[in-house]
Short mmCIF file of C-alpha atoms and ligand atoms in Angstrom, two decimals:
data_model
loop_
_atom_site.label_atom_id
_atom_site.label_comp_id
_atom_site.label_asym_id
_atom_site.label_seq_id
_atom_site.Cartn_x
_atom_site.Cartn_y
_atom_site.Cartn_z
CA UNK K 21 -29.81 -4.56 -11.89
CA UNK K 22 -27.87 -6.97 -9.75
CA UNK K 23 -26.23 -5.92 -6.49
CA UNK K 24 -22.49 -5.60 -6.07
CA UNK K 25 -20.66 -8.78 -7.09
CA UNK K 26 -17.31 -8.06 -5.48
CA UNK K 27 -15.66 -5.98 -2.79
CA UNK K 28 -14.41 -3.65 -5.52
CA UNK K 29 -17.98 -3.05 -6.66
CA UNK K 30 -18.87 -2.16 -3.05
CA UNK K 31 -16.14 0.46 -3.18
CA UNK K 32 -17.65 1.94 -6.35
CA UNK K 33 -21.09 2.09 -4.69
CA UNK K 34 -19.62 3.73 -1.59
CA UNK K 35 -17.80 6.27 -3.70
CA UNK K 36 -21.06 7.27 -5.38
CA UNK K 37 -22.76 7.73 -2.00
CA UNK K 38 -20.11 9.46 0.08
CA UNK K 39 -19.02 13.09 0.00
CA UNK K 40 -15.66 13.15 -1.78
CA UNK K 41 -13.82 14.30 1.37
CA UNK K 42 -15.12 11.28 3.33
CA UNK K 43 -14.40 8.86 0.47
CA UNK K 44 -10.86 10.21 0.19
CA UNK K 45 -10.33 10.03 3.96
CA UNK K 46 -11.28 6.33 3.89
CA UNK K 47 -9.56 5.44 0.62
CA UNK K 48 -6.40 7.47 0.89
CA UNK K 49 -2.87 6.66 1.95
CA UNK K 50 0.28 8.53 2.93
CA UNK K 51 2.39 10.60 0.55
CA UNK K 52 2.57 8.98 -2.93
CA UNK K 53 0.38 6.02 -1.87
CA UNK K 54 3.06 3.54 -3.02
CA UNK K 55 2.35 1.20 -0.08
CA UNK K 56 -1.42 1.62 -0.43
CA UNK K 57 -1.18 0.24 -3.98
CA UNK K 58 1.51 -2.32 -3.11
CA UNK K 59 -0.63 -3.97 -0.43
CA UNK K 60 -3.15 -4.97 -3.11
CA UNK K 61 -0.81 -5.59 -6.02
CA UNK K 62 1.51 -7.86 -4.01
CA UNK K 63 -1.37 -10.35 -3.67
CA UNK K 64 -1.77 -10.43 -7.46
CA UNK K 65 1.95 -11.19 -7.87
CA UNK K 66 1.57 -14.32 -5.74
CA UNK K 67 0.01 -17.09 -7.81
CA UNK K 68 -1.68 -20.32 -6.77
CA UNK K 69 -0.57 -23.82 -7.75
CA UNK K 70 -3.63 -25.87 -6.78
CA UNK K 71 -3.87 -29.57 -5.97
CA UNK K 72 -6.61 -31.76 -7.50
CA UNK K 73 -8.54 -35.00 -6.87
CA UNK K 74 -8.35 -34.64 -3.11
CA UNK K 75 -12.01 -35.26 -2.35
CA UNK K 76 -12.46 -32.48 0.16
CA UNK K 77 -16.19 -31.89 -0.09
CA UNK K 78 -16.76 -29.02 2.31
CA UNK K 79 -13.75 -27.09 3.55
CA UNK K 80 -13.92 -26.15 7.22
CA UNK K 81 -13.57 -22.39 7.55
CA UNK K 82 -13.91 -22.09 11.34
CA UNK K 83 -10.99 -21.07 13.46
CA UNK K 84 -10.12 -19.67 16.84
CA UNK K 85 -8.09 -16.56 17.79
CA UNK K 86 -6.96 -16.04 21.41
CA UNK K 87 -9.82 -18.25 22.53
CA UNK K 88 -12.50 -16.70 20.34
CA UNK K 89 -14.23 -19.20 18.05
CA UNK K 90 -15.17 -17.58 14.76
CA UNK K 91 -16.75 -18.63 11.47
CA UNK K 92 -13.71 -17.76 9.35
CA UNK K 93 -10.19 -16.38 9.72
CA UNK K 94 -11.34 -12.94 8.52
CA UNK K 95 -11.90 -10.26 11.15
CA UNK K 96 -12.74 -6.57 11.17
CA UNK K 97 -9.71 -4.29 11.44
CA UNK K 98 -10.05 -1.18 13.61
CA UNK K 99 -11.01 1.84 11.53
CA UNK K 100 -11.96 5.29 12.79
CA UNK K 101 -15.14 7.30 12.25
CA UNK K 102 -17.79 4.80 11.06
CA UNK K 103 -20.51 7.42 11.43
CA UNK K 104 -18.92 9.26 8.51
CA UNK K 105 -20.05 6.28 6.43
CA UNK K 106 -23.48 5.65 7.97
CA UNK K 107 -25.52 7.31 10.75
CA UNK K 108 -25.54 4.07 12.78
CA UNK K 109 -21.78 3.86 12.48
CA UNK K 110 -20.03 1.25 14.60
CA UNK K 111 -23.40 -0.05 15.91
CA UNK K 112 -24.18 -1.31 12.42
CA UNK K 113 -20.68 -2.76 12.01
CA UNK K 114 -20.92 -4.65 15.30
CA UNK K 115 -24.33 -6.10 14.41
CA UNK K 116 -22.99 -7.27 11.04
CA UNK K 117 -19.90 -8.79 12.70
CA UNK K 118 -22.16 -10.70 15.10
CA UNK K 119 -24.36 -11.83 12.19
CA UNK K 120 -21.27 -13.12 10.37
CA UNK K 121 -20.00 -14.83 13.53
CA UNK K 122 -16.63 -13.15 13.34
CA UNK K 123 -14.56 -10.80 15.49
CA UNK K 124 -14.49 -7.00 15.53
CA UNK K 125 -11.65 -4.77 16.63
CA UNK K 126 -13.18 -1.46 17.72
CA UNK K 127 -11.05 1.61 17.01
CA UNK K 128 -10.19 3.91 19.89
CA UNK K 129 -11.30 6.60 17.40
CA UNK K 130 -14.80 5.15 17.05
CA UNK K 131 -17.72 7.56 16.78
CA UNK K 132 -19.81 5.32 19.06
CA UNK K 133 -18.61 4.52 22.60
CA UNK K 134 -17.13 1.06 23.06
CA UNK K 135 -19.82 0.06 25.61
CA UNK K 136 -22.51 0.79 23.00
CA UNK K 137 -20.59 -1.13 20.34
CA UNK K 138 -20.39 -4.10 22.74
CA UNK K 139 -24.13 -3.91 23.44
CA UNK K 140 -24.99 -3.77 19.74
CA UNK K 141 -22.79 -6.79 18.99
CA UNK K 142 -24.17 -8.76 21.91
CA UNK K 143 -22.41 -11.00 24.42
CA UNK K 144 -21.38 -13.55 21.77
CA UNK K 145 -19.44 -11.08 19.61
CA UNK K 146 -15.73 -11.29 20.37
CA UNK K 147 -14.73 -7.63 20.64
CA UNK K 148 -11.15 -6.34 20.91
CA UNK K 149 -10.25 -2.72 21.63
CA UNK K 150 -7.58 -0.88 19.63
CA UNK K 151 -5.52 1.47 21.75
CA UNK K 152 -3.15 4.33 21.05
CA UNK K 153 -1.00 4.67 24.17
CA UNK K 154 -1.33 8.26 25.44
CA UNK K 155 1.38 10.41 27.04
CA UNK K 156 -0.55 10.58 30.34
CA UNK K 157 -0.54 7.04 31.76
CA UNK K 158 -3.73 7.83 33.73
CA UNK K 159 -5.56 8.52 30.48
CA UNK K 160 -4.27 5.28 28.95
CA UNK K 161 -5.39 3.41 32.08
CA UNK K 162 -8.84 4.99 31.98
CA UNK K 163 -9.21 3.76 28.39
CA UNK K 164 -8.06 0.27 29.39
CA UNK K 165 -10.66 0.17 32.23
CA UNK K 166 -13.31 1.36 29.81
CA UNK K 167 -12.48 -1.41 27.34
CA UNK K 168 -12.34 -4.04 30.12
CA UNK K 169 -15.66 -2.93 31.60
CA UNK K 170 -17.27 -3.04 28.16
CA UNK K 171 -16.26 -6.71 27.89
CA UNK K 172 -13.45 -6.39 25.36
CA UNK K 173 -11.34 -9.53 25.28
CA UNK K 174 -8.00 -8.10 24.09
CA UNK K 175 -6.16 -4.81 23.64
CA UNK K 176 -4.74 -4.12 20.21
CA UNK K 177 -1.96 -1.59 20.62
CA UNK K 178 -1.12 0.26 17.43
CA UNK K 179 2.63 0.80 17.16
CA UNK K 180 3.03 2.21 13.63
CA UNK K 181 1.78 5.68 14.53
CA UNK K 182 4.36 7.68 16.46
CA UNK K 183 3.14 10.62 14.37
CA UNK K 184 0.17 10.98 12.03
CA UNK K 185 0.96 9.99 8.41
CA UNK K 186 0.65 12.78 5.85
CA UNK K 187 -2.37 12.10 3.68
CA UNK K 188 -2.40 14.56 0.85
CA UNK K 189 -6.00 13.84 -0.10
CA UNK K 190 -7.09 15.08 3.34
CA UNK K 191 -4.94 18.21 3.01
CA UNK K 192 -6.51 18.94 -0.37
CA UNK K 193 -10.03 18.78 1.15
CA UNK K 194 -9.08 20.52 4.39
CA UNK K 195 -10.27 17.33 6.17
CA UNK K 196 -8.54 17.45 9.54
CA UNK K 197 -11.31 16.76 12.02
CA UNK K 198 -14.70 15.19 12.43
CA UNK K 199 -17.67 17.28 11.23
CA UNK K 200 -20.07 18.98 13.69
CA UNK K 201 -21.93 16.50 15.88
CA UNK K 202 -19.50 13.55 15.55
CA UNK K 203 -16.97 12.82 18.29
CA UNK K 204 -14.42 10.21 19.35
CA UNK K 205 -16.81 8.92 22.00
CA UNK K 206 -14.23 6.82 23.85
CA UNK K 207 -12.39 10.03 24.71
CA UNK K 208 -15.46 11.70 26.26
CA UNK K 209 -14.94 12.61 29.88
CA UNK K 210 -11.15 12.37 29.58
CA UNK K 211 -10.40 16.06 28.94
CA UNK K 212 -9.62 18.24 31.95
CA UNK K 213 -13.08 19.87 31.75
CA UNK K 214 -14.83 16.51 31.32
CA UNK K 215 -15.11 17.02 27.55
CA UNK K 216 -13.76 14.97 24.65
CA UNK K 217 -10.00 14.69 24.87
CA UNK K 218 -8.13 14.70 21.53
CA UNK K 219 -6.30 11.48 20.62
CA UNK K 220 -2.54 11.85 20.74
CA UNK K 221 0.14 10.00 18.85
CA UNK K 222 3.30 9.83 20.90
CA UNK K 223 6.78 9.95 19.39
CA UNK K 224 8.56 8.36 22.35
CA UNK K 225 6.55 5.11 22.31
CA UNK K 226 8.81 2.22 23.38
CA UNK K 227 8.87 -1.27 24.92
CA UNK K 228 8.54 0.22 28.41
CA UNK K 229 5.07 1.43 27.45
CA UNK K 230 4.16 -2.15 26.52
CA UNK K 231 5.59 -3.42 29.81
CA UNK K 232 3.64 -0.81 31.79
CA UNK K 233 0.46 -1.73 29.96
CA UNK K 234 1.02 -5.40 30.82
CA UNK K 235 1.26 -4.44 34.49
CA UNK K 236 -2.13 -2.65 34.51
CA UNK K 237 -4.29 -5.18 32.68
CA UNK K 238 -4.89 -8.91 32.56
CA UNK K 239 -6.17 -8.67 28.99
CA UNK K 240 -4.05 -10.20 26.23
CA UNK K 241 -2.05 -7.58 24.33
CA UNK K 242 -1.85 -7.69 20.55
CA UNK K 243 0.66 -5.42 18.79
CA UNK K 244 -0.58 -3.97 15.51
CA UNK K 245 1.63 -2.35 12.92
CA UNK K 246 4.73 -4.40 13.37
CA UNK K 247 6.57 -5.48 10.19
CA UNK K 248 10.12 -6.51 11.14
CA UNK K 249 10.84 -10.07 12.39
CA UNK K 250 13.32 -8.68 14.96
CA UNK K 251 10.47 -6.63 16.48
CA UNK K 252 8.29 -9.75 16.46
CA UNK K 253 10.92 -11.54 18.57
CA UNK K 254 11.02 -8.61 21.01
CA UNK K 255 7.24 -8.57 21.20
CA UNK K 256 7.09 -12.25 22.15
CA UNK K 257 9.83 -11.67 24.76
CA UNK K 258 7.68 -8.89 26.25
CA UNK K 259 4.74 -11.22 26.77
CA UNK K 260 2.66 -10.02 23.84
CA UNK K 261 -0.08 -12.54 22.97
CA UNK K 262 -0.43 -11.99 19.21
CA UNK K 263 0.76 -9.77 16.37
CA UNK K 264 -0.87 -7.96 13.50
CA UNK K 265 1.50 -7.46 10.60
CA UNK K 266 0.20 -4.17 9.25
CA UNK K 267 1.33 -0.94 7.64
CA UNK K 268 -1.92 0.80 8.59
CA UNK K 269 -3.31 0.29 5.09
CA UNK K 270 -0.52 2.43 3.63
CA UNK K 271 -1.64 5.46 5.65
CA UNK K 272 1.42 5.98 7.83
CA UNK K 273 4.95 5.51 6.44
CA UNK K 274 4.86 5.37 2.66
CA UNK K 275 7.03 2.92 0.67
CA UNK K 276 6.88 0.34 3.47
CA UNK K 277 6.83 -3.16 2.00
CA UNK K 278 3.46 -4.76 1.30
CA UNK K 279 2.23 -6.65 4.34
CA UNK K 280 1.86 -9.95 2.47
CA UNK K 281 5.59 -9.72 1.62
CA UNK K 282 6.48 -9.28 5.31
CA UNK K 283 4.25 -11.86 6.96
CA UNK K 284 6.25 -15.09 6.37
CA UNK K 285 9.39 -13.79 8.13
CA UNK K 286 7.33 -12.66 11.13
CA UNK K 287 5.58 -16.03 11.34
CA UNK K 288 8.96 -17.80 11.21
CA UNK K 289 10.32 -15.64 14.05
CA UNK K 290 7.67 -16.31 16.72
CA UNK K 291 5.32 -18.92 18.20
CA UNK K 292 2.40 -16.59 18.89
CA UNK K 293 -0.56 -16.05 16.53
CA UNK K 294 0.04 -13.68 13.63
CA UNK K 295 -2.67 -11.79 11.79
CA UNK K 296 -2.08 -9.68 8.70
CA UNK K 297 -4.05 -6.79 7.20
CA UNK K 298 -3.74 -4.59 4.13
CA UNK K 299 -5.16 -5.07 0.65
CA UNK K 300 -7.24 -8.20 1.32
CA UNK K 301 -10.03 -7.99 -1.28
CA UNK K 302 -10.64 -11.60 -2.39
CA UNK K 303 -10.99 -15.05 -0.90
CA UNK K 304 -7.82 -16.01 -2.76
CA UNK K 305 -5.98 -13.24 -0.85
CA UNK K 306 -7.04 -14.92 2.40
CA UNK K 307 -5.78 -18.30 1.12
CA UNK K 308 -2.40 -16.72 0.26
CA UNK K 309 -2.04 -15.13 3.71
CA UNK K 310 -2.85 -18.45 5.41
CA UNK K 311 -0.45 -20.35 3.11
CA UNK K 312 2.29 -17.99 4.30
CA UNK K 313 1.53 -19.01 7.87
CA UNK K 314 -0.80 -16.25 9.07
CA UNK K 315 -3.53 -17.31 11.51
CA UNK K 316 -6.01 -14.88 9.99
CA UNK K 317 -6.49 -11.62 8.14
CA UNK K 318 -8.24 -8.36 8.96
CA UNK K 319 -10.07 -6.09 6.54
CA UNK K 320 -10.30 -2.31 6.91
CA UNK K 321 -11.65 -0.40 3.93
CA UNK K 322 -14.01 -3.10 2.56
CA UNK K 323 -16.01 -2.84 5.80
CA UNK K 324 -16.29 0.93 5.33
CA UNK K 325 -17.43 0.43 1.72
CA UNK K 326 -20.14 -2.00 2.83
CA UNK K 327 -21.22 0.37 5.58
CA UNK K 328 -21.37 3.40 3.27
CA UNK K 329 -23.20 1.47 0.56
CA UNK K 330 -25.86 -0.30 2.65
CA UNK K 331 -25.26 0.08 6.39
CA UNK K 332 -25.39 -3.10 8.46
CA UNK K 333 -26.66 -5.12 5.47
CA UNK K 334 -23.73 -3.92 3.40
CA UNK K 335 -21.13 -4.93 6.00
CA UNK K 336 -22.83 -8.32 6.37
CA UNK K 337 -22.76 -8.74 2.57
CA UNK K 338 -19.06 -7.86 2.42
CA UNK K 339 -18.28 -10.48 5.09
CA UNK K 340 -20.53 -13.04 3.39
CA UNK K 341 -18.89 -12.39 0.03
CA UNK K 342 -15.40 -12.98 1.43
CA UNK K 343 -16.59 -16.12 3.20
CA UNK K 344 -18.11 -17.53 0.00
CA UNK K 345 -14.98 -16.63 -1.98
CA UNK K 346 -12.76 -18.27 0.65
CA UNK K 347 -14.90 -21.41 0.57
CA UNK K 348 -14.71 -21.60 -3.23
CA UNK K 349 -10.97 -20.88 -3.32
CA UNK K 350 -10.23 -23.62 -0.77
CA UNK K 351 -12.36 -26.11 -2.70
CA UNK K 352 -10.55 -25.27 -5.95
CA UNK K 353 -7.16 -25.54 -4.22
CA UNK K 354 -7.99 -28.99 -2.83
CA UNK K 355 -7.74 -27.86 0.80
CA UNK K 356 -9.83 -29.50 3.54
CA UNK K 357 -9.74 -26.58 5.97
CA UNK K 358 -8.21 -23.20 6.74
CA UNK K 359 -5.66 -25.10 8.84
CA UNK K 360 -4.54 -27.22 5.91
CA UNK K 361 -3.10 -24.75 3.38
CA UNK K 362 0.42 -25.76 2.40
CA UNK K 363 3.11 -23.21 1.58
CA UNK K 364 3.76 -24.98 -1.72
CA UNK K 365 0.38 -23.74 -2.96
CA UNK K 366 2.13 -20.46 -3.78
CA UNK K 367 4.43 -19.39 -6.60
CA UNK K 368 5.82 -15.95 -7.38
CA UNK K 369 4.72 -14.69 -10.80
CA UNK K 370 7.72 -14.48 -13.16
CA UNK K 371 7.29 -10.72 -13.56
C1 FMN B 402 -10.28 5.10 7.26
C2 FMN B 402 -9.32 4.30 8.07
C3 FMN B 402 -9.21 4.52 9.43
C4 FMN B 402 -8.34 3.77 10.20
N1 FMN B 402 -8.31 3.97 11.54
C5 FMN B 402 -7.50 3.21 12.29
C6 FMN B 402 -7.50 3.36 13.70
O1 FMN B 402 -8.23 4.16 14.27
N2 FMN B 402 -6.65 2.58 14.41
C7 FMN B 402 -5.81 1.67 13.82
O2 FMN B 402 -5.05 0.99 14.52
N3 FMN B 402 -5.83 1.48 12.49
C8 FMN B 402 -6.65 2.23 11.72
N4 FMN B 402 -6.67 2.01 10.37
C9 FMN B 402 -5.86 0.92 9.78
C10 FMN B 402 -6.65 -0.40 9.70
O3 FMN B 402 -6.79 -0.96 10.98
C11 FMN B 402 -5.97 -1.44 8.83
O4 FMN B 402 -4.64 -1.60 9.24
C12 FMN B 402 -6.00 -1.15 7.33
O5 FMN B 402 -7.18 -0.47 6.96
C13 FMN B 402 -5.90 -2.44 6.54
O6 FMN B 402 -5.84 -2.22 5.20
P1 FMN B 402 -7.12 -2.32 4.20
O7 FMN B 402 -7.92 -1.07 4.43
O8 FMN B 402 -6.45 -2.36 2.86
O9 FMN B 402 -7.88 -3.57 4.53
C14 FMN B 402 -7.54 2.77 9.59
C15 FMN B 402 -7.66 2.53 8.21
C16 FMN B 402 -8.54 3.27 7.46
C17 FMN B 402 -8.67 2.98 5.98
O1 173 B 403 -7.04 7.63 10.18
C1 173 B 403 -6.37 6.73 10.70
O2 173 B 403 -5.78 5.89 9.99
C2 173 B 403 -6.23 6.61 12.13
O3 173 B 403 -5.61 5.68 12.52
C3 173 B 403 -6.79 7.55 13.12
C4 173 B 403 -6.12 7.74 14.32
C5 173 B 403 -6.60 8.64 15.27
C6 173 B 403 -7.74 9.35 15.01
C7 173 B 403 -8.41 9.16 13.83
C8 173 B 403 -7.94 8.25 12.89
#
């Protein structure tokens, strides 16, 4: 028996290993899951028109994001609750990210504290911290200090979650909270009694929150979950350092456009780096995102599938698989590097 040959086969392995409620929490999306499906299917609709005879022997995959040098333009998106997938949780993910020489964005809802994630990844792992701005600015500031002290190099503020999306799979299983013994460790000590404070989503989130955050930290701020080019322009005007075009993997507002269909207009609107996540499952998907002008992509669920299937080794294999696929796709497209992917490599499929 061979091991998994693709990210999709990792998902099948993970599904076999996980309790159905955990699998559905990871896999599911909001409402009718239209956007969840669209994120993946929009990549298939974009087709490649490769160039030949260009003599590019070994495409250069390395890139740099906000000063972090990484082995490829594929980074780990912030996802909650890694210990639901594997007992080592985010420790295993961080070790695999370090092994792959890429960047990890730790979720504020991680089941391992950010300091421990940083230690597991080691000093060389570029680590960013994803933040949900809280209603009490002192709580938000305490989280910022915690991320700074842990050595995080950027704050990734999620802006697509003014309320929690309605995920019907979770309602069906009665999955509303972490099981006994697992906690959002970054929130420990932040409740009035020194316990674990619940994470809030705030409905009144606005640009003033971003401004206030800028005044309390020197870390670069990345906005995640932005889709509209007009918001991209506002973000740049507010001193934001980079953007992540994202619809939260189809878990928040359903029927939002696929991220790969939104990225080009955002790139055209601003001069700051733009990442995109949602539905990236193949090296060719990475090539398409870069051809549309993105500086990199992030992957969410594939990391969880690797983790559930084989722990740290599984995450490392997922990252390795994407790297090998990206290398092969670039070679077959006649590209010399991830910085040399022309827009005219893409065509829309006729139907
Ligand atoms: C199980 C799960 C948990 C997530 N948790 C968070 C989170 O805590 N914070 C956040 O900003 N995004 C979260 N996301 C969204 C991801 O960062 C990312 O946008 C999305 O997973 C990308 O799509 P993909 O899973 O198709 O790669 C989560 C996604 C999943 C699947
Ligand atoms: O499940 C999610 O997508 C998510 O973003 C989240 C946010 C807060 C707590 C747990 C998960």
